[in-house]
Coordinates of C-alpha atoms in Angstrom, one line a residue:
M1 CA -38.3 -29.1 -30.6
S2 CA -37.6 -30.8 -34.1
I3 CA -34.9 -29.7 -35.8
V4 CA -37.7 -28.0 -38.8
E5 CA -39.1 -26.5 -36.2
A6 CA -35.5 -25.1 -34.6
A7 CA -35.2 -23.5 -38.3
R8 CA -38.6 -22.1 -38.8
S9 CA -37.6 -20.3 -36.0
D10 CA -35.0 -19.8 -36.9
P11 CA -33.6 -15.5 -37.8
P12 CA -33.0 -15.1 -41.6
G13 CA -29.5 -16.0 -42.2
A14 CA -28.9 -17.7 -38.9
P15 CA -28.0 -21.0 -40.7
R16 CA -24.8 -19.1 -42.7
A17 CA -24.5 -17.3 -38.8
R18 CA -23.7 -20.7 -37.6
T19 CA -22.0 -21.8 -41.2
M20 CA -19.5 -18.6 -40.5
L21 CA -18.9 -19.3 -36.5
A22 CA -17.9 -23.1 -37.5
R23 CA -15.6 -21.7 -40.5
A24 CA -14.1 -19.4 -37.5
R25 CA -13.4 -22.2 -35.1
W26 CA -11.4 -24.2 -37.6
A27 CA -9.4 -21.1 -38.9
A28 CA -9.0 -20.7 -35.0
T29 CA -7.5 -24.0 -34.0
S30 CA -5.3 -23.8 -37.4
F31 CA -4.2 -19.9 -36.4
A32 CA -3.1 -20.7 -33.1
T33 CA -1.2 -22.8 -34.0
Y34 CA 1.4 -20.1 -35.9
D35 CA 4.7 -18.9 -34.5
R36 CA 6.0 -15.2 -33.7
E37 CA 6.8 -14.8 -37.7
R38 CA 3.5 -16.1 -38.7
T39 CA 1.5 -14.6 -36.9
Q40 CA 2.9 -10.6 -37.7
R41 CA 4.0 -11.2 -41.2
V42 CA -0.6 -11.4 -41.2
V43 CA -0.7 -8.8 -38.8
D44 CA 1.4 -6.4 -41.0
A45 CA 0.2 -6.7 -44.2
V46 CA -3.9 -6.3 -43.0
A47 CA -2.5 -3.0 -40.8
E48 CA -0.5 -2.2 -44.6
A49 CA -4.0 -2.3 -46.6
A50 CA -6.1 -0.9 -44.3
Y51 CA -3.7 2.6 -43.7
Q52 CA -3.7 2.4 -47.9
N53 CA -7.5 2.2 -48.2
A54 CA -8.1 5.1 -45.2
E55 CA -9.0 7.6 -47.0
R56 CA -11.4 5.8 -49.2
F57 CA -13.7 3.9 -46.2
A58 CA -13.2 7.1 -44.4
L59 CA -15.0 9.1 -47.7
A60 CA -17.6 6.5 -48.0
A61 CA -18.6 5.9 -44.0
V62 CA -19.7 9.6 -44.2
E63 CA -21.2 9.3 -47.6
E64 CA -23.3 6.2 -46.3
T65 CA -24.1 7.0 -42.6
G66 CA -23.6 11.0 -42.8
M67 CA -22.1 11.2 -39.7
G68 CA -18.6 12.9 -39.5
V69 CA -15.9 14.6 -41.2
A70 CA -14.0 12.3 -43.1
E71 CA -10.9 13.8 -42.9
H72 CA -10.6 13.3 -39.4
K73 CA -12.1 10.0 -40.8
R74 CA -9.3 9.4 -42.5
R75 CA -6.9 10.5 -39.4
K76 CA -8.3 7.6 -36.5
N77 CA -7.9 5.0 -40.0
E78 CA -5.2 6.3 -40.7
A79 CA -3.8 5.2 -36.2
C80 CA -6.3 2.3 -36.2
S81 CA -4.4 0.0 -39.0
R82 CA -0.1 1.7 -39.3
G83 CA -0.8 3.1 -36.2
I84 CA -1.8 0.4 -33.8
A85 CA 0.4 -2.8 -35.5
E86 CA 3.1 0.2 -34.7
R87 CA 2.3 -0.4 -31.5
Y88 CA 2.0 -3.0 -30.3
S89 CA 5.4 -4.6 -32.6
V90 CA 7.6 -4.8 -29.5
G91 CA 4.3 -6.7 -27.6
D92 CA 5.0 -11.0 -28.2
Y93 CA 1.2 -13.1 -27.6
V94 CA 2.9 -16.1 -29.4
D95 CA 6.0 -17.1 -27.0
A96 CA 6.5 -18.8 -23.8
Q97 CA 7.3 -15.8 -20.8
V98 CA 9.9 -16.9 -18.9
D99 CA 10.0 -15.8 -15.9
A100 CA 13.5 -17.2 -14.2
E101 CA 13.5 -15.3 -10.9
A102 CA 9.9 -16.2 -10.1
K103 CA 10.5 -20.5 -11.7
I104 CA 7.3 -19.3 -14.3
V105 CA 6.7 -20.0 -17.8
A106 CA 3.3 -18.1 -18.9
V107 CA 2.2 -19.4 -23.1
P108 CA -0.1 -17.7 -24.6
K109 CA -4.0 -18.3 -26.5
P110 CA -6.0 -17.1 -28.0
A111 CA -9.3 -16.4 -27.5
G112 CA -10.4 -18.1 -30.3
V113 CA -13.7 -17.0 -31.9
V114 CA -13.8 -13.3 -31.9
L115 CA -17.4 -11.4 -32.2
A116 CA -16.9 -7.6 -33.0
L117 CA -20.3 -5.3 -33.0
T118 CA -19.2 -2.0 -35.0
P119 CA -21.2 0.8 -34.6
S120 CA -22.4 3.6 -37.0
T121 CA -20.7 6.5 -35.8
N122 CA -16.7 5.4 -36.0
P123 CA -17.1 2.2 -38.5
I124 CA -14.3 1.2 -39.8
A125 CA -11.6 2.3 -37.3
T126 CA -13.8 0.1 -34.7
V127 CA -13.4 -2.6 -37.5
Y128 CA -10.2 -1.8 -38.3
F129 CA -9.0 -1.6 -34.3
K130 CA -10.5 -5.3 -33.4
V131 CA -9.4 -7.0 -36.6
L132 CA -5.8 -5.5 -36.3
L133 CA -6.3 -6.7 -32.3
A134 CA -7.4 -10.1 -33.1
L135 CA -4.8 -10.9 -35.5
M136 CA -1.9 -10.5 -34.0
T137 CA -3.2 -12.5 -30.9
R138 CA -4.3 -15.5 -33.8
N139 CA -8.4 -15.4 -33.2
A140 CA -10.4 -15.4 -35.9
V141 CA -12.7 -12.6 -36.3
V142 CA -16.1 -12.4 -37.4
V143 CA -17.4 -8.6 -37.7
S144 CA -21.1 -7.5 -36.8
P145 CA -21.1 -4.1 -38.7
H146 CA -24.3 -2.1 -37.5
P147 CA -27.0 -2.1 -40.2
L148 CA -26.2 1.6 -41.1
A149 CA -22.7 1.3 -41.8
R150 CA -23.5 -1.8 -43.0
R151 CA -21.6 -1.2 -47.4
T152 CA -18.8 0.2 -46.3
S153 CA -17.8 -2.1 -43.3
V154 CA -18.9 -4.8 -44.6
A155 CA -16.3 -3.9 -48.6
A156 CA -13.8 -3.0 -45.6
V157 CA -13.7 -6.1 -44.2
Q158 CA -13.6 -8.7 -47.6
L159 CA -10.7 -6.6 -48.3
L160 CA -9.2 -6.6 -44.9
A161 CA -9.9 -10.9 -44.9
R162 CA -7.6 -11.2 -48.7
A163 CA -4.9 -9.3 -47.1
A164 CA -4.7 -12.1 -44.3
V165 CA -5.0 -15.2 -46.4
E166 CA -2.6 -14.2 -49.1
A167 CA 0.0 -13.1 -46.6
G168 CA -1.5 -16.5 -45.0
A169 CA -3.7 -15.9 -42.8
P170 CA -6.3 -19.6 -42.4
D171 CA -9.4 -18.6 -44.9
G172 CA -12.4 -18.1 -42.3
C173 CA -10.1 -16.3 -39.8
L174 CA -11.6 -12.8 -40.8
Q175 CA -15.4 -12.6 -41.8
V176 CA -18.1 -10.4 -41.7
V177 CA -22.4 -10.2 -41.6
E178 CA -23.4 -9.0 -44.5
E179 CA -27.3 -8.2 -44.1
P180 CA -26.7 -7.7 -39.9
T181 CA -29.9 -7.7 -38.6
I182 CA -31.4 -8.1 -34.1
P183 CA -32.7 -11.3 -34.4
L184 CA -29.0 -12.1 -36.2
I185 CA -27.2 -10.2 -34.2
E186 CA -28.7 -12.1 -30.9
A187 CA -28.4 -15.5 -31.9
L188 CA -25.4 -15.3 -32.9
M189 CA -24.3 -13.3 -29.5
A190 CA -26.2 -16.3 -27.4
D191 CA -24.3 -19.6 -30.0
P192 CA -21.6 -21.3 -28.4
G193 CA -19.7 -20.6 -31.3
V194 CA -17.7 -17.7 -30.0
D195 CA -15.6 -17.0 -27.6
V196 CA -16.4 -13.5 -26.8
I197 CA -17.6 -10.6 -27.6
V198 CA -16.4 -7.4 -27.6
A199 CA -19.4 -4.9 -28.0
T200 CA -19.2 -1.7 -29.5
G201 CA -22.4 0.6 -29.9
G202 CA -25.0 1.8 -27.4
T203 CA -25.7 1.0 -24.2
A204 CA -29.0 -1.7 -25.2
V205 CA -25.9 -3.5 -27.3
V206 CA -23.9 -4.1 -24.6
R207 CA -26.4 -4.8 -21.8
A208 CA -27.7 -7.5 -25.0
A209 CA -24.2 -9.3 -24.6
Y210 CA -23.9 -9.2 -21.4
R211 CA -27.1 -11.3 -20.7
S212 CA -26.2 -13.3 -23.8
G213 CA -24.3 -16.1 -21.9
N214 CA -20.4 -15.2 -23.6
P215 CA -17.3 -13.9 -22.2
S216 CA -18.6 -9.9 -23.2
L217 CA -16.6 -7.3 -23.1
G218 CA -18.0 -3.6 -23.2
V219 CA -18.1 -0.3 -23.4
G220 CA -20.2 2.4 -21.8
P221 CA -21.6 5.9 -23.3
G222 CA -19.7 9.0 -22.1
N223 CA -21.0 12.3 -20.8
V224 CA -17.2 13.8 -20.6
P225 CA -17.3 17.2 -18.4
A226 CA -13.9 19.3 -19.1
L227 CA -13.1 21.5 -15.9
V228 CA -10.8 24.2 -17.1
D229 CA -8.8 26.8 -13.4
A230 CA -7.9 29.9 -12.9
T231 CA -4.6 28.2 -13.2
A232 CA -4.7 27.1 -17.6
D233 CA -3.6 29.2 -20.3
I234 CA -6.9 29.4 -20.8
A235 CA -6.3 30.7 -25.2
K236 CA -4.5 26.7 -25.4
A237 CA -7.7 25.4 -23.2
A238 CA -10.5 27.2 -25.5
Q239 CA -8.4 26.0 -28.6
C240 CA -8.4 22.5 -27.4
L241 CA -12.5 22.8 -26.9
A242 CA -13.3 24.3 -29.7
D243 CA -11.1 21.5 -31.5
S244 CA -12.2 19.1 -29.9
K245 CA -16.0 20.1 -30.1
A246 CA -15.3 19.9 -34.3
F247 CA -13.8 16.3 -34.8
D248 CA -15.4 14.2 -36.6
N249 CA -18.2 16.6 -35.3
S250 CA -18.3 14.8 -32.0
I251 CA -19.1 11.8 -33.0
L252 CA -16.2 10.4 -30.8
C253 CA -18.3 9.0 -27.2
T254 CA -14.5 10.4 -25.5
N255 CA -15.9 14.4 -26.9
E256 CA -16.3 17.2 -24.2
S257 CA -20.2 16.9 -22.7
V258 CA -19.7 20.2 -21.3
V259 CA -18.0 22.9 -20.2
I260 CA -17.0 24.4 -16.2
V261 CA -15.0 27.4 -16.0
E262 CA -13.8 29.0 -13.1
E263 CA -16.1 32.0 -13.0
R264 CA -12.9 34.8 -12.8
V265 CA -11.9 33.3 -15.4
A266 CA -15.5 32.9 -17.7
D267 CA -15.4 35.3 -19.7
A268 CA -12.0 35.7 -21.1
F269 CA -12.7 31.6 -21.9
V270 CA -15.8 32.7 -24.1
R271 CA -14.2 35.0 -25.6
E272 CA -11.4 33.1 -26.9
L273 CA -13.4 30.4 -27.9
A274 CA -15.3 32.9 -30.0
R275 CA -12.1 32.8 -31.6
N276 CA -12.0 30.1 -32.3
G277 CA -15.1 29.3 -34.5
A278 CA -17.1 28.6 -31.7
H279 CA -21.0 30.7 -31.6
V280 CA -22.1 31.2 -27.5
L281 CA -26.1 31.3 -28.2
C282 CA -28.1 33.9 -26.1
E283 CA -30.6 32.7 -23.4
E284 CA -33.0 31.7 -26.4
E285 CA -31.0 30.7 -28.4
A286 CA -30.0 28.0 -25.9
Q287 CA -33.5 27.0 -25.0
R288 CA -33.8 26.5 -29.1
V289 CA -31.5 24.5 -29.1
R290 CA -33.0 21.9 -26.3
D291 CA -36.3 21.7 -28.5
A292 CA -34.4 20.7 -31.5
L293 CA -31.9 19.0 -30.6
Y294 CA -33.2 17.1 -27.8
P295 CA -37.3 16.7 -28.3
D296 CA -38.9 15.5 -25.1
G297 CA -35.3 15.3 -22.8
R298 CA -34.1 13.2 -25.5
I299 CA -31.2 13.6 -27.5
N300 CA -31.9 13.4 -30.9
V301 CA -30.1 11.0 -33.3
E302 CA -30.7 12.4 -36.7
L303 CA -28.7 15.2 -36.1
A304 CA -25.8 12.5 -34.2
G305 CA -22.7 13.7 -36.1
K306 CA -23.4 16.1 -38.0
D307 CA -21.3 19.9 -38.2
A308 CA -22.2 23.5 -36.8
L309 CA -24.3 25.4 -39.1
A310 CA -26.7 22.1 -39.7
L311 CA -27.2 22.1 -35.9
A312 CA -28.5 25.5 -35.9
A313 CA -30.8 25.1 -38.5
A314 CA -32.5 22.7 -37.2
A315 CA -32.7 24.9 -33.9
E316 CA -33.4 28.3 -36.4
I317 CA -30.1 30.0 -35.1
K318 CA -28.8 32.8 -36.9
A319 CA -25.2 31.3 -37.2
P320 CA -21.6 32.7 -38.1
P321 CA -20.5 31.2 -41.9
K322 CA -16.7 29.7 -40.4
T323 CA -19.4 28.5 -36.5
R324 CA -17.9 25.3 -36.0
V325 CA -19.5 24.5 -32.7
L326 CA -22.2 26.1 -30.9
V327 CA -22.0 26.5 -27.0
A328 CA -24.8 27.1 -24.8
P329 CA -24.2 28.3 -21.1
F330 CA -26.7 26.9 -19.0
P331 CA -26.9 27.1 -14.4
L332 CA -28.0 24.0 -13.5
I333 CA -26.4 20.1 -13.8
V334 CA -29.1 18.5 -13.0
P335 CA -31.2 14.9 -14.8
E336 CA -33.9 17.9 -16.0
E337 CA -31.8 19.7 -18.0
P338 CA -31.4 18.5 -21.2
L339 CA -27.9 19.8 -21.8
A340 CA -26.2 18.2 -19.4
H341 CA -26.9 14.9 -21.1
E342 CA -24.2 13.1 -23.6
K343 CA -23.9 14.7 -26.7
L344 CA -22.2 13.2 -30.2
F345 CA -23.1 17.0 -31.7
P346 CA -21.2 20.1 -32.3
L347 CA -22.5 20.9 -28.8
L348 CA -20.8 22.6 -26.1
G349 CA -22.0 22.9 -22.6
L350 CA -21.5 26.4 -20.4
V351 CA -21.3 26.0 -16.5
R352 CA -20.0 28.7 -14.2
V353 CA -18.7 27.6 -10.9
P354 CA -17.6 29.7 -8.0
D355 CA -13.8 27.9 -7.8
A356 CA -12.5 24.6 -9.1
A357 CA -13.6 23.3 -5.9
R358 CA -17.2 24.0 -7.1
G359 CA -15.6 22.7 -10.4
I360 CA -15.2 19.4 -9.5
D361 CA -18.7 19.0 -7.0
A362 CA -19.4 20.0 -10.9
A363 CA -17.7 17.1 -12.8
R364 CA -19.1 14.5 -10.7
A365 CA -22.8 15.7 -11.0
L366 CA -22.3 15.0 -14.4
L367 CA -21.4 12.0 -14.1
R368 CA -24.1 11.2 -11.8
I369 CA -26.9 11.8 -14.4
G370 CA -24.8 10.2 -17.7
G371 CA -20.9 9.1 -18.2
A372 CA -19.9 7.0 -15.4
G373 CA -16.5 5.2 -15.6
H374 CA -16.1 7.0 -19.7
S375 CA -13.9 10.2 -19.7
A376 CA -13.2 13.2 -17.9
V377 CA -10.8 16.5 -19.5
I378 CA -9.1 18.8 -17.1
H379 CA -7.2 22.6 -18.0
S380 CA -4.6 23.1 -15.6
T381 CA -1.5 24.2 -14.6
D382 CA -2.1 23.2 -10.4
P383 CA -0.9 19.8 -10.0
R384 CA -3.0 19.4 -7.0
T385 CA -6.2 20.6 -9.0
I386 CA -5.4 17.9 -11.4
L387 CA -5.0 14.9 -9.1
A388 CA -7.7 15.9 -7.0
Y389 CA -9.7 15.9 -9.7
G390 CA -8.7 12.5 -11.1
A391 CA -9.3 11.5 -7.3
A392 CA -13.1 12.3 -7.3
V393 CA -14.8 11.7 -11.1
G394 CA -15.7 8.1 -12.1
V395 CA -13.5 7.5 -14.1
L396 CA -11.4 6.0 -15.8
R397 CA -8.7 8.3 -18.2
V398 CA -8.6 12.0 -17.7
S399 CA -7.4 13.6 -20.6
V400 CA -4.8 16.6 -19.2
N401 CA -5.0 19.8 -20.6
A402 CA -5.5 18.2 -24.0
P403 CA -8.9 17.4 -25.9
G404 CA -11.1 15.2 -25.4
S405 CA -11.7 13.6 -28.6
T406 CA -8.1 12.5 -29.1
G407 CA -7.3 12.6 -25.9
G408 CA -9.3 9.7 -24.0
S409 CA -9.2 7.4 -27.3
G410 CA -5.3 8.0 -26.8
L411 CA -4.8 9.6 -30.7
D412 CA -3.0 12.5 -29.2
T413 CA -1.9 10.6 -25.7
N414 CA 0.1 7.7 -25.1
L415 CA -3.2 5.9 -23.5
A416 CA -3.6 2.8 -25.7
P417 CA -5.2 3.9 -29.1
T418 CA -8.3 2.2 -29.6
M419 CA -12.3 2.7 -30.6
T420 CA -13.8 0.4 -27.4
V421 CA -13.0 2.8 -24.6
G422 CA -13.7 0.8 -21.2
T423 CA -15.7 2.3 -17.9
G424 CA -15.1 -0.4 -15.9
F425 CA -17.4 -1.1 -13.2
F426 CA -18.2 2.9 -12.5
G427 CA -19.6 2.3 -14.9
R428 CA -20.5 -1.4 -14.7
S429 CA -18.6 -2.4 -17.7
S430 CA -16.0 -5.2 -17.2
L431 CA -13.4 -3.7 -19.0
T432 CA -11.2 -1.4 -16.5
E433 CA -9.0 0.6 -20.0
N434 CA -9.2 1.0 -23.3
L435 CA -9.2 -2.6 -25.0
Q436 CA -6.1 -4.0 -25.6
P437 CA -4.7 -7.1 -27.6
Q438 CA -4.0 -8.7 -24.0
H439 CA -7.4 -8.2 -23.4
L440 CA -7.9 -11.4 -25.9
T441 CA -5.1 -13.2 -25.0
Q442 CA -5.5 -16.5 -22.1
W443 CA -1.6 -16.8 -20.6
T444 CA -1.6 -20.3 -18.8
R445 CA 1.1 -20.1 -15.9
L446 CA 3.5 -23.3 -15.2
A447 CA 4.5 -22.6 -11.9
Y448 CA 7.6 -24.8 -10.6
H449 CA 7.4 -25.9 -7.4
R450 CA 9.6 -23.2 -5.1
D451 CA 12.9 -25.4 -4.7
E452 CA 13.0 -27.0 -7.1
P453 CA 15.6 -25.6 -10.4
L454 CA 13.7 -24.0 -13.4
G455 CA 14.5 -26.2 -16.9
D456 CA 16.0 -25.0 -19.8
F457 CA 13.6 -23.3 -22.0
D458 CA 15.4 -21.1 -24.6
G459 CA 14.9 -21.5 -28.6
L460 CA 11.5 -23.8 -27.3
E461 CA 8.5 -22.4 -29.9
P462 CA 5.3 -24.3 -27.3
W463 CA 2.9 -24.7 -30.9
T464 CA 6.1 -26.2 -32.2
V465 CA 7.8 -28.6 -29.4
R466 CA 7.4 -31.5 -28.8
P467 CA 8.2 -34.3 -26.4
E468 CA 11.2 -36.9 -26.5
P469 CA 9.3 -40.5 -28.4
A470 CA 9.3 -43.1 -26.1
P471 CA 13.1 -45.0 -26.8
V472 CA 12.1 -49.3 -28.8
S473 CA 13.1 -51.4 -26.3
L474 CA 13.9 -54.7 -28.4
P475 CA 13.8 -58.3 -27.7
A476 CA 17.0 -59.9 -25.7
G477 CA 17.9 -61.9 -29.4
G478 CA 18.8 -58.7 -30.5
R479 CA 17.7 -56.4 -33.5
D480 CA 17.6 -59.7 -35.7
A481 CA 15.5 -61.2 -33.6
F482 CA 13.2 -58.7 -33.6
R483 CA 13.3 -58.7 -36.8
D484 CA 12.2 -62.1 -37.4
D485 CA 9.6 -61.1 -35.0
L486 CA 7.9 -58.6 -36.3
R487 CA 8.2 -60.1 -39.9
A488 CA 6.4 -63.7 -37.9
M489 CA 3.6 -61.2 -36.8
I490 CA 3.3 -59.4 -40.1
L491 CA 2.9 -63.4 -41.7
D492 CA 0.0 -64.1 -39.2
E493 CA -1.8 -60.5 -39.3
L494 CA -2.4 -62.1 -43.3
W495 CA -3.5 -65.3 -42.9
E496 CA -6.3 -64.2 -40.6
L497 CA -7.0 -62.5 -44.2
V498 CA -7.0 -64.8 -46.6
K499 CA -7.9 -68.3 -44.3

C-alpha cells in the first residue's frame, strides 16, 4: 500500500493521533529522568488542581451524560485527586530500592506512553485516577474519553495538563483525544507508539484492547451478590445496601446486584429496607420492571444512572416520593431471569434462601451468569461463614459489612482506592487486583552473586549517576610533551583543510 493509500485509509484524526503519540514519547523520555522531588511536585500540583475542580466537573459530568448524582461524583473526584496523591505519597517509584540481605538492587522504570480509555459512567474520577497514577510513575498519558462524556473529560484533562506543565512536567506528558471515534480509538490501541493500554469501560472495549497487540490492563463487568445471613446486624445491613444502591444511582460496577437473604431474617430485613427508602415491589410490579428495564432480556442502557423514581416511571409503577431504591424479589437465580443480571441503576434483586450454605451456592450461581472475578458483599458476624463465602465465590474482593459501591472501590474500606477494578483470571483479565502505581512500573533487578559483597549505593540516584571517566594517559614525555604533540596534531589538521 502506498503512503497516499495508507493516508486515505486512516480513520479521521489518525494523523493527529500519531502526532500526539510522538509528542508523548518525547515527553515520556524526558519525564523518565526526573528525580523523586521533581516528580512529586508535579503529582501534588495536578492532584490539587483536580481537587479544587472536583465539584465543577461532577456537575458537568451529570449534565453531559445524564447519569449519576453530582454530590456523589464530587466525593469520588475528591477521593481520586488528593486522596490518591496522599495514599501513594509514601511510595517510591523513582529511586533504586536496595535489598541488602538478598543483594538485589531494583531500579524502577516507567512503562512509557500510557493510553487511558475512560468510561461515561465515572468519567472524571477515572480521568483523575489514571492521570495521577501515570504521573507518579513518570509515564506520559494520552486519555481517550468515552464519547458520551467527551466535553467534560477533555476540559478536565486540559486543566490537569496545564497544572502539570506549570509544575515542571514535560510538555506533552498529558494529552487528550478531543474527538474520539471508534475507528480512531482502535487505531490508537494498535499503534506501536503505545506501551500499555489501561481500559476501563464495557466488555467490547476491554476485549478490543486485548486484541490490539499492545500490552493491556483491563477490567470486566460486575454482577455483585450480597449475602445477608442470620447473624448479621439486620438494620445496619439494610441501611448499607440502600445507601450503596443509591450512591451515584448505582453507576459504580461494584454496586450490589442481588441480595441473598437467609429466610429466618428475610421479613425483618425487608422491613428495614423500607425504612431506608427502598420500595419493595409486588410480583406484578416486578414484572413491569423486567419489561421496562430489561427489554428483550437486555439492560436498558438509556436508564443507566437514573434515579429510582425515573425507573418507577419507566415501568409505570407508583413509588413513594422519597424512594431511593427499587427492590424486586424473584425466586431463582437462573440465566433466563433478567433480574439476575448486572444492574447499573438503583434496582436490587432479592432472593430468599433456607440457610447460609444455600446462600453461598446462590452467590456462585449469580457469578456464573455474570461478574466473574469482580466483587461480592457479605453481611455477617460469623467468621466461619465470612471465610467460607470468601473461599467459595470467584471474585477478587469481598466487602464485609460495608457498602458494595464504595467498599470494593476502596472508598469505604482499606482496599486500594481505584476506578479500575481488575477481575483477574476469573474474569479473563490480566489485572488481578485494584489498579495501583506498581502496575505502571517496571523494575530492573541488579542481582549480585550470593558470595559477592554488595556495593555501596548510598546517595546514588539511578537517573543522574554516571560512571567515573577514564583517566587521561599522558605520553612518556609528560604534560609538556603531550601539549606539543596536541599542538602539532591540530596544525596538521588545519594544514590539510587549507592546502
